[in-house]
C-alpha positions as a printed Julia matrix, in Angstrom:
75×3 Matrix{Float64}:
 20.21  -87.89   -88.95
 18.5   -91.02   -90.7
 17.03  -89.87   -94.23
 13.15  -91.0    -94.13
 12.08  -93.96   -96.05
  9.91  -93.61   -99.08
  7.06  -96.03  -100.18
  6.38  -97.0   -103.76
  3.27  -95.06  -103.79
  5.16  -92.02  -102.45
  8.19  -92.29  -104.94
  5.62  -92.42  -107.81
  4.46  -89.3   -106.43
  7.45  -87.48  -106.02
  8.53  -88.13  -109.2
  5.1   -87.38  -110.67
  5.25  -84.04  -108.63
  9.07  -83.2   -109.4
  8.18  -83.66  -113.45
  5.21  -81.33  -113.3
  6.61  -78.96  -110.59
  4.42  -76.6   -109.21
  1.1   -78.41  -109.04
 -1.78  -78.69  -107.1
 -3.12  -81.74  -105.31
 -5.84  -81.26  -107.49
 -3.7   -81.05  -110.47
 -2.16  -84.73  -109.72
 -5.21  -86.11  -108.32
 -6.5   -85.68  -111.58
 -3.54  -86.71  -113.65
 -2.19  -89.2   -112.05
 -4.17  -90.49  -109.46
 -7.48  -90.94  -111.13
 -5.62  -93.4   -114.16
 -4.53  -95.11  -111.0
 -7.83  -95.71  -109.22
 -6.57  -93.36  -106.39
 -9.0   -90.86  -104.86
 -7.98  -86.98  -104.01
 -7.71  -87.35  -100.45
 -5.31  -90.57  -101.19
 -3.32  -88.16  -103.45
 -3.65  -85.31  -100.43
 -2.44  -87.98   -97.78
  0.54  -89.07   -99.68
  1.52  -85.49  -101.09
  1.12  -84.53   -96.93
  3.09  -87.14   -96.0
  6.07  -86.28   -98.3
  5.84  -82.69   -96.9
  6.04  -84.04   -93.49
  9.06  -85.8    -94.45
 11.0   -82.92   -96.17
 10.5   -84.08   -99.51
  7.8   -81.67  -100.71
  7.36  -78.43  -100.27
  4.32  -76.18  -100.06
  3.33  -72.79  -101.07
  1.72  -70.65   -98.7
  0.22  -67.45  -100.12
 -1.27  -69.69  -103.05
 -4.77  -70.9   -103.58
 -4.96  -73.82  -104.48
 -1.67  -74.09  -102.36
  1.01  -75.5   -105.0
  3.43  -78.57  -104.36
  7.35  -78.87  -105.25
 10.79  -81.06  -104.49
 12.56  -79.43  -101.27
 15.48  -80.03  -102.92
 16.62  -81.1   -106.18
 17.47  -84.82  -107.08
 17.07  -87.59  -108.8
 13.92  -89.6   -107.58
């Protein structure tokens, strides 16, 4: 099985996320996506698609629902 490729934008993400591990999409729209000029539903897209991918992983009896690596590596 063929590991999924990551864009830029969703490596800087991952890493962002893996460094401040759990976090909200809130939490990194705020920290890192508004220094970048990137809107929540940008971060929320991106932080999705990682999920999708089995990069992420997402809490599900939290609210705000909290993001964090699937596994650990080095990103």
């Amino acid at each position: 099985m063929e590991t999924p490729t990551l864009g830029d934008q969703e490596l800087e993400v991952l890493r962002f996320v893996a460094e401040q591990c759990p976090i909200s999409v809130g939490e990194v729209a705020r920290q890192f996506g508004v220094p970048r000029g990137l809107a929540r539903t940008t971060i929320l897209t991106v932080m999705e698609r990682l999920r999708k991918k089995g990069f992420l992983t997402r809490s599900k009896n939290e609210r705000p629902a909290r993001y964090a690596p699937a596994r650990p590596a080095i990103y």
